[in-house]
Short mmCIF file of C-alpha atoms and ligand atoms in Angstrom, two decimals:
data_model
loop_
_atom_site.label_atom_id
_atom_site.label_comp_id
_atom_site.label_asym_id
_atom_site.label_seq_id
_atom_site.Cartn_x
_atom_site.Cartn_y
_atom_site.Cartn_z
CA MET A 1 33.43 12.73 23.02
CA GLU A 2 30.20 10.08 22.47
CA LYS A 3 29.68 8.51 25.75
CA TYR A 4 28.25 5.03 26.15
CA TRP A 5 26.45 3.23 28.32
CA ASP A 6 27.81 -0.43 27.77
CA LYS A 7 30.40 0.37 25.62
CA ASP A 8 31.67 -3.48 24.73
CA ILE A 9 28.42 -4.56 23.69
CA GLU A 10 27.62 -0.81 21.47
CA THR A 11 30.70 -1.11 19.59
CA MET A 12 30.94 -4.73 19.60
CA PRO A 13 32.54 -6.24 16.27
CA ARG A 14 29.72 -7.59 14.16
CA GLU A 15 31.46 -11.27 14.19
CA ASP A 16 31.30 -11.17 18.23
CA MET A 17 27.65 -10.46 18.14
CA LYS A 18 26.54 -12.80 15.70
CA ALA A 19 28.24 -15.03 17.83
CA LEU A 20 26.49 -13.67 21.57
CA GLN A 21 23.24 -13.80 19.86
CA SER A 22 23.25 -17.39 18.42
CA GLU A 23 24.59 -18.38 21.65
CA ARG A 24 21.48 -16.50 23.01
CA LEU A 25 18.95 -17.99 20.38
CA VAL A 26 19.93 -21.35 20.94
CA LYS A 27 18.78 -21.31 24.78
CA GLN A 28 15.85 -18.81 24.10
CA VAL A 29 14.37 -21.41 21.45
CA LYS A 30 14.47 -24.27 23.86
CA HIS A 31 13.47 -22.08 26.71
CA VAL A 32 10.38 -21.34 24.81
CA TYR A 33 9.84 -24.79 23.16
CA ASP A 34 10.35 -26.29 26.60
CA ASN A 35 7.67 -23.73 28.29
CA VAL A 36 5.25 -22.42 26.22
CA LYS A 37 3.09 -25.00 24.56
CA TYR A 38 1.43 -21.99 22.37
CA TYR A 39 4.98 -21.87 20.42
CA ARG A 40 5.45 -25.44 20.88
CA ASP A 41 2.26 -26.18 18.85
CA LEU A 42 3.41 -23.82 16.26
CA MET A 43 6.91 -25.26 15.66
CA ASP A 44 5.64 -28.54 15.79
CA LYS A 45 3.20 -27.57 12.88
CA LYS A 46 6.03 -26.51 10.85
CA GLY A 47 7.82 -29.22 11.69
CA VAL A 48 10.72 -27.18 13.34
CA LYS A 49 12.72 -28.62 16.42
CA PRO A 50 15.13 -26.13 19.12
CA GLU A 51 17.90 -28.66 17.72
CA ASP A 52 17.58 -27.12 14.07
CA ILE A 53 18.42 -23.83 15.48
CA LYS A 54 22.03 -23.73 15.78
CA SER A 55 22.84 -19.80 15.24
CA VAL A 56 21.13 -16.89 14.00
CA ASP A 57 21.36 -18.19 10.47
CA ASP A 58 18.77 -20.38 11.06
CA LEU A 59 16.37 -17.83 12.32
CA HIS A 60 14.14 -18.08 9.23
CA LYS A 61 13.25 -21.49 9.90
CA LEU A 62 11.14 -20.66 13.16
CA PRO A 63 7.37 -19.18 12.64
CA PHE A 64 6.35 -16.25 13.03
CA ILE A 65 3.90 -15.10 15.83
CA SER A 66 1.67 -12.13 15.42
CA LYS A 67 -0.58 -9.90 17.41
CA ALA A 68 -3.37 -11.90 16.93
CA ASP A 69 -1.70 -15.27 18.50
CA LEU A 70 -1.05 -12.61 21.66
CA ARG A 71 -4.81 -11.94 21.42
CA ASP A 72 -5.46 -15.92 21.18
CA GLY A 73 -3.14 -16.38 23.72
CA TYR A 74 -4.50 -14.13 26.15
CA PRO A 75 -3.73 -13.49 29.05
CA TYR A 76 -1.26 -16.57 30.05
CA GLY A 77 -0.56 -18.41 26.77
CA LEU A 78 2.63 -17.20 26.15
CA LEU A 79 3.80 -16.94 29.21
CA ALA A 80 7.29 -19.08 29.91
CA VAL A 81 7.89 -18.84 33.60
CA PRO A 82 5.75 -19.55 36.58
CA LEU A 83 3.87 -16.52 37.44
CA LYS A 84 5.30 -16.01 41.21
CA ASP A 85 8.54 -15.49 39.31
CA CYS A 86 6.98 -12.27 37.38
CA VAL A 87 7.14 -8.96 39.53
CA ARG A 88 5.13 -6.71 36.70
CA ILE A 89 2.46 -6.53 33.72
CA HIS A 90 2.54 -4.00 31.32
CA SER A 91 -0.12 -3.73 28.52
CA THR A 92 -0.21 -2.24 25.02
CA SER A 93 -2.11 0.92 24.45
CA GLY A 94 -4.60 -1.02 22.49
CA THR A 95 -3.83 1.68 19.62
CA THR A 96 -5.07 -0.76 17.06
CA GLY A 97 -7.29 -3.20 18.95
CA LYS A 98 -7.56 -5.24 22.20
CA ARG A 99 -4.81 -4.99 24.32
CA VAL A 100 -2.18 -7.56 25.01
CA VAL A 101 -0.41 -8.10 28.32
CA ALA A 102 3.13 -8.82 28.78
CA PHE A 103 5.11 -10.11 31.54
CA TYR A 104 8.29 -9.47 33.25
CA THR A 105 10.87 -11.27 35.67
CA GLN A 106 13.01 -8.75 37.75
CA ASN A 107 15.58 -10.03 35.49
CA ASP A 108 13.27 -8.76 32.29
CA ILE A 109 13.15 -4.97 33.81
CA ASP A 110 16.89 -4.86 34.52
CA MET A 111 17.47 -5.65 30.81
CA TRP A 112 14.71 -3.03 30.08
CA ASP A 113 16.26 -0.46 32.35
CA ASN A 114 19.82 -0.82 30.88
CA CYS A 115 18.33 -0.53 26.93
CA VAL A 116 16.98 2.90 27.77
CA ALA A 117 20.07 3.76 30.05
CA ARG A 118 22.09 2.97 26.75
CA ALA A 119 19.44 5.53 24.87
CA ILE A 120 19.72 8.14 27.74
CA THR A 121 23.25 8.30 27.50
CA ALA A 122 23.38 8.61 23.87
CA ALA A 123 21.53 11.42 23.86
CA GLY A 124 24.16 12.76 26.42
CA GLY A 125 22.61 11.94 29.65
CA THR A 126 24.55 11.21 32.75
CA ASN A 127 24.15 11.01 36.71
CA GLU A 128 24.12 14.95 36.61
CA ASP A 129 20.75 15.22 34.55
CA VAL A 130 17.58 16.02 35.67
CA VAL A 131 15.26 13.67 33.58
CA GLN A 132 11.47 14.92 33.13
CA VAL A 133 9.30 11.69 32.46
CA ALA A 134 6.01 13.12 30.78
CA TYR A 135 4.85 9.79 29.42
CA GLY A 136 1.78 8.35 31.03
CA PHE A 137 2.69 6.48 33.99
CA GLY A 138 0.40 3.00 34.44
CA LEU A 139 -0.15 -0.05 32.31
CA PHE A 140 1.30 2.33 29.53
CA THR A 141 5.28 0.77 29.17
CA GLY A 142 6.51 4.79 28.57
CA GLY A 143 6.60 6.24 31.69
CA ALA A 144 7.96 3.14 33.79
CA GLY A 145 10.42 2.34 31.24
CA ILE A 146 12.07 5.56 30.88
CA ASN A 147 11.86 6.02 34.56
CA GLY A 148 13.76 2.84 35.07
CA GLY A 149 16.42 3.83 32.73
CA SER A 150 16.99 7.24 34.03
CA HIS A 151 17.38 5.45 37.55
CA LYS A 152 20.24 3.34 36.41
CA VAL A 153 21.65 6.15 34.74
CA GLY A 154 21.44 8.12 38.17
CA CYS A 155 19.64 11.14 37.15
CA LEU A 156 17.46 12.96 38.76
CA THR A 157 14.31 11.67 37.82
CA LEU A 158 10.95 13.50 37.99
CA PRO A 159 7.90 10.80 37.55
CA MET A 160 5.20 13.24 36.28
CA SER A 161 3.40 11.41 33.82
CA SER A 162 1.67 13.18 30.84
CA GLY A 163 -0.94 15.74 30.95
CA ASN A 164 -1.07 18.92 33.80
CA THR A 165 0.80 20.88 31.23
CA ASP A 166 1.14 24.19 33.23
CA ARG A 167 2.93 22.08 35.98
CA GLN A 168 4.70 20.01 33.61
CA ILE A 169 6.45 23.45 32.84
CA GLN A 170 6.35 25.03 36.23
CA PHE A 171 8.63 21.97 37.27
CA MET A 172 10.69 22.27 34.02
CA GLN A 173 11.73 25.37 35.25
CA ASP A 174 11.80 25.30 38.92
CA LEU A 175 14.10 21.98 38.93
CA GLY A 176 15.53 22.80 36.12
CA ALA A 177 15.22 19.54 33.92
CA THR A 178 17.84 18.93 31.33
CA ILE A 179 15.93 16.50 29.34
CA LEU A 180 12.34 16.06 28.49
CA CYS A 181 10.92 12.61 27.70
CA CYS A 182 7.33 11.95 26.48
CA THR A 183 5.47 11.73 23.04
CA PRO A 184 6.56 13.58 20.36
CA SER A 185 2.99 14.93 19.70
CA TYR A 186 2.96 16.14 23.54
CA ALA A 187 6.17 17.61 23.27
CA ALA A 188 5.20 19.75 20.40
CA TYR A 189 2.35 20.61 22.77
CA ILE A 190 4.64 21.62 25.52
CA GLY A 191 6.67 23.60 23.11
CA GLU A 192 3.87 25.31 21.85
CA THR A 193 2.40 26.46 25.55
CA ILE A 194 5.59 27.41 26.55
CA ALA A 195 5.63 30.11 23.61
CA GLU A 196 1.96 31.42 24.78
CA MET A 197 3.39 31.97 28.52
CA GLY A 198 6.03 34.05 26.72
CA ILE A 199 8.71 31.96 28.07
CA SER A 200 11.90 31.74 25.67
CA PRO A 201 13.59 28.46 25.33
CA ASP A 202 16.87 30.17 26.47
CA ASP A 203 15.12 30.42 30.14
CA LEU A 204 14.80 26.65 30.20
CA LYS A 205 17.74 24.25 30.93
CA LEU A 206 16.47 21.90 28.67
CA LYS A 207 18.74 20.65 26.34
CA ALA A 208 17.38 17.37 25.36
CA GLY A 209 14.16 15.38 24.36
CA ILE A 210 14.17 11.70 23.70
CA PHE A 211 10.45 11.45 22.17
CA GLY A 212 9.19 7.93 20.96
CA ALA A 213 6.06 5.60 20.88
CA GLU A 214 4.53 6.95 17.67
CA PRO A 215 5.47 8.02 14.14
CA TRP A 216 6.52 10.94 13.69
CA THR A 217 8.89 13.15 10.72
CA GLU A 218 11.60 14.98 10.33
CA GLU A 219 9.76 18.10 9.99
CA MET A 220 8.37 17.59 13.53
CA ARG A 221 11.47 16.90 14.91
CA GLN A 222 12.60 20.62 13.64
CA THR A 223 9.22 22.04 15.35
CA ILE A 224 10.04 20.53 18.47
CA GLU A 225 13.97 21.47 18.31
CA THR A 226 13.31 25.04 18.04
CA SER A 227 10.63 25.25 20.28
CA LEU A 228 12.36 24.12 23.13
CA GLY A 229 15.65 24.92 22.02
CA ILE A 230 16.79 20.66 22.40
CA LYS A 231 17.82 18.40 20.35
CA ALA A 232 15.42 15.74 19.81
CA TYR A 233 16.20 12.24 20.01
CA ASP A 234 13.91 9.52 18.75
CA ILE A 235 13.46 6.31 20.85
CA TYR A 236 11.62 3.17 19.68
CA GLY A 237 10.01 0.15 21.62
CA LEU A 238 6.76 -1.80 22.02
CA THR A 239 5.14 -3.73 25.19
CA GLU A 240 5.74 -6.93 23.34
CA THR A 241 9.47 -6.95 23.66
CA SER A 242 9.60 -4.50 26.73
CA GLY A 243 8.70 -1.07 25.84
CA PRO A 244 10.72 1.92 24.98
CA GLY A 245 14.72 1.40 24.61
CA VAL A 246 14.64 -1.38 22.04
CA ALA A 247 16.03 0.85 20.13
CA PHE A 248 17.58 4.50 20.55
CA GLU A 249 19.14 7.50 18.20
CA CYS A 250 22.53 8.50 18.73
CA SER A 251 24.66 11.74 18.06
CA GLU A 252 24.30 11.43 14.82
CA GLN A 253 20.07 11.43 14.78
CA LYS A 254 19.91 9.46 11.65
CA GLY A 255 18.22 6.18 12.12
CA MET A 256 18.40 4.14 15.70
CA HIS A 257 20.42 1.90 16.98
CA ILE A 258 19.18 -1.65 17.95
CA ASN A 259 20.09 -3.37 21.35
CA GLU A 260 20.45 -6.81 19.28
CA ASP A 261 22.09 -8.15 22.08
CA ASN A 262 18.57 -8.67 23.30
CA PHE A 263 16.79 -8.46 20.05
CA ILE A 264 17.43 -9.67 16.62
CA PRO A 265 15.44 -7.84 13.80
CA GLU A 266 14.57 -8.98 10.40
CA ILE A 267 12.82 -7.53 7.77
CA ILE A 268 10.01 -9.15 5.76
CA ASP A 269 7.91 -8.62 3.02
CA PRO A 270 4.71 -8.28 4.68
CA ASP A 271 2.81 -10.40 2.25
CA THR A 272 4.77 -13.35 1.69
CA GLY A 273 6.87 -13.25 4.95
CA GLU A 274 10.17 -14.15 3.04
CA VAL A 275 13.47 -12.33 4.85
CA LEU A 276 14.11 -8.97 2.90
CA PRO A 277 18.29 -7.83 2.84
CA ASP A 278 18.95 -4.74 4.43
CA GLY A 279 18.23 -1.77 2.71
CA GLU A 280 14.78 -2.69 1.92
CA VAL A 281 11.62 -1.31 3.30
CA GLY A 282 9.26 -4.05 4.77
CA GLU A 283 7.81 -5.34 8.26
CA LEU A 284 10.03 -5.19 11.20
CA VAL A 285 10.07 -8.64 13.08
CA PHE A 286 11.99 -9.41 16.66
CA THR A 287 13.18 -12.15 18.55
CA SER A 288 13.77 -11.73 21.96
CA ILE A 289 16.82 -13.69 22.99
CA THR A 290 16.77 -12.33 26.60
CA LYS A 291 13.87 -12.19 28.20
CA GLU A 292 12.51 -14.72 30.37
CA ALA A 293 9.06 -14.22 30.88
CA PHE A 294 7.40 -13.34 27.99
CA PRO A 295 10.27 -13.96 25.28
CA LEU A 296 8.55 -13.63 21.59
CA LEU A 297 10.17 -15.23 18.53
CA ARG A 298 10.19 -13.80 15.30
CA TYR A 299 7.32 -11.57 16.46
CA ARG A 300 5.74 -9.41 13.73
CA THR A 301 5.35 -5.62 14.91
CA ARG A 302 3.78 -4.56 11.75
CA ASP A 303 5.84 -1.18 11.82
CA LEU A 304 7.67 -0.73 8.26
CA CYS A 305 10.99 0.32 8.37
CA VAL A 306 14.61 -0.51 6.87
CA LEU A 307 17.69 -1.81 8.40
CA SER A 308 21.13 -0.58 7.77
CA ARG A 309 24.53 -1.74 9.03
CA GLY A 310 26.99 0.94 7.67
CA LYS A 311 29.48 2.49 9.73
CA CYS A 312 27.66 5.07 12.08
CA SER A 313 29.89 8.34 13.17
CA CYS A 314 28.89 7.51 16.88
CA GLY A 315 31.27 4.43 17.14
CA ARG A 316 28.39 2.19 17.59
CA THR A 317 28.31 -1.27 15.53
CA LEU A 318 24.34 -1.95 16.40
CA VAL A 319 22.42 -2.33 13.48
CA LYS A 320 20.16 0.40 12.56
CA MET A 321 16.80 1.14 12.10
CA THR A 322 15.30 3.89 10.18
CA LYS A 323 12.18 5.65 11.82
CA PRO A 324 9.29 3.59 11.32
CA MET A 325 6.91 5.32 8.79
CA GLY A 326 4.08 3.55 10.16
CA ARG A 327 2.48 0.44 11.01
CA SER A 328 1.06 -1.29 7.79
CA ASP A 329 -2.13 -0.70 9.61
CA ASP A 330 -1.84 3.04 9.39
CA MET A 331 -1.38 3.01 6.09
CA MET A 332 -4.68 4.44 3.94
CA ILE A 333 -5.62 3.05 1.10
CA ILE A 334 -7.43 6.09 -0.71
CA ARG A 335 -8.69 5.48 -4.08
CA GLY A 336 -6.30 3.08 -4.77
CA VAL A 337 -3.24 5.01 -3.55
CA ASN A 338 -1.25 4.20 -0.39
CA VAL A 339 -1.21 6.94 2.01
CA PHE A 340 0.84 7.48 5.73
CA PRO A 341 -0.46 10.24 7.47
CA SER A 342 3.25 11.03 8.26
CA GLN A 343 3.37 11.94 4.56
CA ILE A 344 0.63 14.35 5.32
CA GLU A 345 2.47 15.78 8.35
CA THR A 346 5.56 16.50 6.07
CA VAL A 347 3.98 18.58 3.70
CA LEU A 348 1.85 20.88 6.45
CA ILE A 349 4.57 21.59 8.48
CA ALA A 350 7.11 22.17 4.98
CA GLU A 351 4.05 24.75 4.01
CA GLY A 352 4.45 26.42 7.53
CA TYR A 353 1.59 24.92 9.41
CA ALA A 354 1.83 23.62 13.02
CA PRO A 355 1.30 19.51 13.39
CA ASN A 356 -2.29 20.17 14.30
CA TYR A 357 -4.47 18.16 12.02
CA ILE A 358 -7.17 15.75 11.43
CA ILE A 359 -7.23 13.53 8.69
CA GLU A 360 -10.86 12.04 7.77
CA VAL A 361 -11.55 9.32 5.12
CA ASP A 362 -15.06 8.55 3.74
CA ARG A 363 -16.45 6.81 1.11
CA VAL A 364 -19.32 8.64 -0.81
CA ASN A 365 -20.74 7.45 -3.74
CA ASN A 366 -18.44 4.43 -4.11
CA SER A 367 -15.40 7.05 -4.05
CA ASP A 368 -13.25 7.81 -1.51
CA THR A 369 -13.03 11.02 -0.03
CA LEU A 370 -9.90 12.91 2.07
CA ASP A 371 -10.86 15.69 4.22
CA ILE A 372 -7.72 17.32 6.28
CA SER A 373 -8.66 19.90 8.95
CA VAL A 374 -5.85 22.18 9.47
CA GLU A 375 -5.35 24.55 12.38
CA MET A 376 -4.24 27.94 11.31
CA LYS A 377 -1.25 29.88 13.53
CA PRO A 378 -2.67 32.72 14.71
CA GLU A 379 -1.15 35.07 12.06
CA GLN A 380 -2.12 32.49 9.06
CA PHE A 381 -5.96 33.60 9.98
CA SER A 382 -7.14 36.14 7.55
CA ASP A 383 -11.00 37.44 7.75
CA LYS A 384 -10.76 37.67 4.10
CA VAL A 385 -12.85 34.79 2.76
CA LYS A 386 -10.73 34.54 -0.68
CA ASP A 387 -7.59 34.71 1.12
CA MET A 388 -8.41 31.76 3.32
CA GLN A 389 -9.78 30.04 0.38
CA ASP A 390 -6.41 30.79 -1.59
CA GLN A 391 -4.49 29.27 1.18
CA GLU A 392 -6.80 26.12 1.52
CA ARG A 393 -6.18 25.57 -2.44
CA ALA A 394 -2.21 26.29 -2.31
CA LEU A 395 -2.27 23.84 0.53
CA ALA A 396 -4.20 20.92 -1.29
CA LEU A 397 -1.98 21.73 -4.05
CA ALA A 398 1.16 20.77 -1.97
CA ILE A 399 -0.60 17.54 -0.39
CA LYS A 400 -1.52 16.50 -4.39
CA THR A 401 1.98 16.69 -5.43
CA MET A 402 2.98 14.58 -2.75
CA LEU A 403 0.43 11.75 -2.69
CA GLY A 404 -0.82 12.22 -6.18
CA ILE A 405 -4.60 12.42 -4.80
CA ASN A 406 -6.40 15.36 -4.41
CA PRO A 407 -7.48 16.26 -0.83
CA LYS A 408 -10.47 18.84 0.56
CA VAL A 409 -8.36 21.14 2.60
CA HIS A 410 -10.34 22.88 5.74
CA LEU A 411 -8.19 25.62 7.64
CA VAL A 412 -9.69 25.82 11.11
CA SER A 413 -9.08 28.35 13.73
CA PRO A 414 -5.99 28.30 16.14
CA LYS A 415 -6.44 26.28 19.38
CA SER A 416 -9.79 24.25 17.87
CA ILE A 417 -8.01 20.61 17.68
CA THR A 418 -7.51 18.96 20.66
CA ARG A 419 -4.07 18.69 21.96
CA SER A 420 -2.32 15.31 22.75
CA GLU A 421 -0.89 14.74 25.80
CA GLY A 422 0.14 10.85 24.92
CA LYS A 423 -0.14 8.95 21.59
CA ALA A 424 -2.02 11.26 19.30
CA VAL A 425 -5.05 10.02 17.12
CA ARG A 426 -5.24 11.82 13.70
CA VAL A 427 -7.08 9.70 11.40
CA ILE A 428 -10.66 8.92 11.40
CA ASP A 429 -11.46 6.40 8.89
CA LYS A 430 -15.28 6.43 8.52
CA ARG A 431 -14.98 3.81 5.69
CA LYS A 432 -14.24 1.30 8.61
CA LEU A 433 -17.62 2.25 10.57
CA HIS A 434 -19.54 1.74 7.14
CA ASP A 435 -18.15 -1.92 7.01
CA ALA A 436 -18.39 -2.74 10.36
CA PRO A 437 -21.01 -5.31 11.03
CA ALA A 438 -23.98 -3.77 12.62
CA LYS A 439 -24.49 -4.33 15.96
CA LYS A 440 -27.20 -6.10 17.66
P1 ADP B 501 0.37 -0.19 20.87
O1 ADP B 501 0.35 -1.06 19.67
O2 ADP B 501 -1.44 -0.38 21.19
O3 ADP B 501 0.17 1.37 20.43
P2 ADP B 501 2.89 -0.10 22.54
O4 ADP B 501 2.59 0.88 23.39
O5 ADP B 501 3.02 -1.15 22.69
O6 ADP B 501 1.09 -0.58 21.88
O7 ADP B 501 3.08 0.96 20.92
C1 ADP B 501 4.35 0.24 20.44
C2 ADP B 501 3.97 0.72 18.97
O8 ADP B 501 4.05 2.24 18.98
C3 ADP B 501 4.99 0.09 18.00
O9 ADP B 501 5.05 -1.12 17.12
C4 ADP B 501 5.07 0.94 17.20
O10 ADP B 501 4.35 1.47 15.72
C5 ADP B 501 4.56 2.80 17.84
N1 ADP B 501 6.10 3.35 18.32
C6 ADP B 501 7.06 3.38 19.19
N2 ADP B 501 7.98 3.86 19.25
C7 ADP B 501 7.91 4.77 17.98
C8 ADP B 501 8.82 5.65 17.17
N3 ADP B 501 9.86 5.99 17.83
N4 ADP B 501 8.33 5.85 16.02
C9 ADP B 501 7.20 5.55 15.45
N5 ADP B 501 6.43 4.51 16.09
C10 ADP B 501 6.73 3.80 17.37
ZN1 ZN B 502 25.26 6.37 15.79
#
């Protein structure tokens, strides 16, 4: 039987949810207008007053806010409460540039913990569980966010942080961890290490994993589920809205339910800003309707996905988002073709390779080059040059069929690609280095 953390909210009829969102939105817009000069100026420029926002139907009237605005306002420009009311800050991983800092009141932390508690419960977690938190702790939201949710549920929580993989595995065995939480790339690494140590998934008590903070494919999910003997659930979030737990997967494992009593999602056309209907791919935009300290309205995440409000077998009515296929700025344009790293990952795993790879893009004689180094599993290695070349050609062909462009594939020896303990960096786009202005 499906368990819920907040049954009333998670299964609320849509009309009631809309009323709740509208009530919270109206209050939030006023809070932001009164307390955040940066956003008040944006609203004034657009000619929108708080009174113009009467329900969620008016959301589209508000101006967007983007990462560039947050960098502009660094550090206090978007803070909406006195600093003395804040109890914590976190900061983005800086994956795509200068870090952004976000502030939290105690109520903000409680709301966030509740969102994560819903995710843990949806993955089958109860106070009988032992949760191993192998996301990084510190300014990054992963460790602290999952830790807070795990406490809320009453799980025995192991705040391991990431890294020190041998110790992770030892604690996992000795303390009987039942739920592992970390990035999917680190989960794959732990799975690989367990196999090398000769430990079978049956020797572990693990039953589920809650993985997020970076894009991962369905193929990667299968690799992790098999190597660890678990069900692997996706979790999504970002520092700007709180951290992990903005959206989470349920037993259906098909898209993530958004905690829309706190975060109203919209999908927009990234070029025109126009709101798109459910079912269309576009950029995800969030409005935080309950946050006190750092309440962003219409924040453009740059993550690309699709929203759906169909019935879910788990009984939740919360709107669902598909796995983000990557950020608009992860997308590479190679010889005029749009390429996401996740498309390449899908082919690699389907062709029997492990998810250890590096994508290098460059421009030679005005033409883009795509080189993919892929690690072999020991059994894929052959000392016959021709065998290796045949394998490389076969893989290149499979990738060409998917992308429409011809890559150069290099099979590299087992263990030669550095494993990730946090967010994996898999793309090196050397064209950006050529384009960057020379440093003086
Ligand atoms: P940064 O933007 O510097 O990486 P964050 O640590 O706040 O900072 O990361 C948030 C971003 O991580 C999201 O905007 C999204 O791109 C990515 N992300 C988080 N969870 C997932 C997930 N489950 N699937 C895909 N991408 C995710
Ligand atoms: Zn569901």
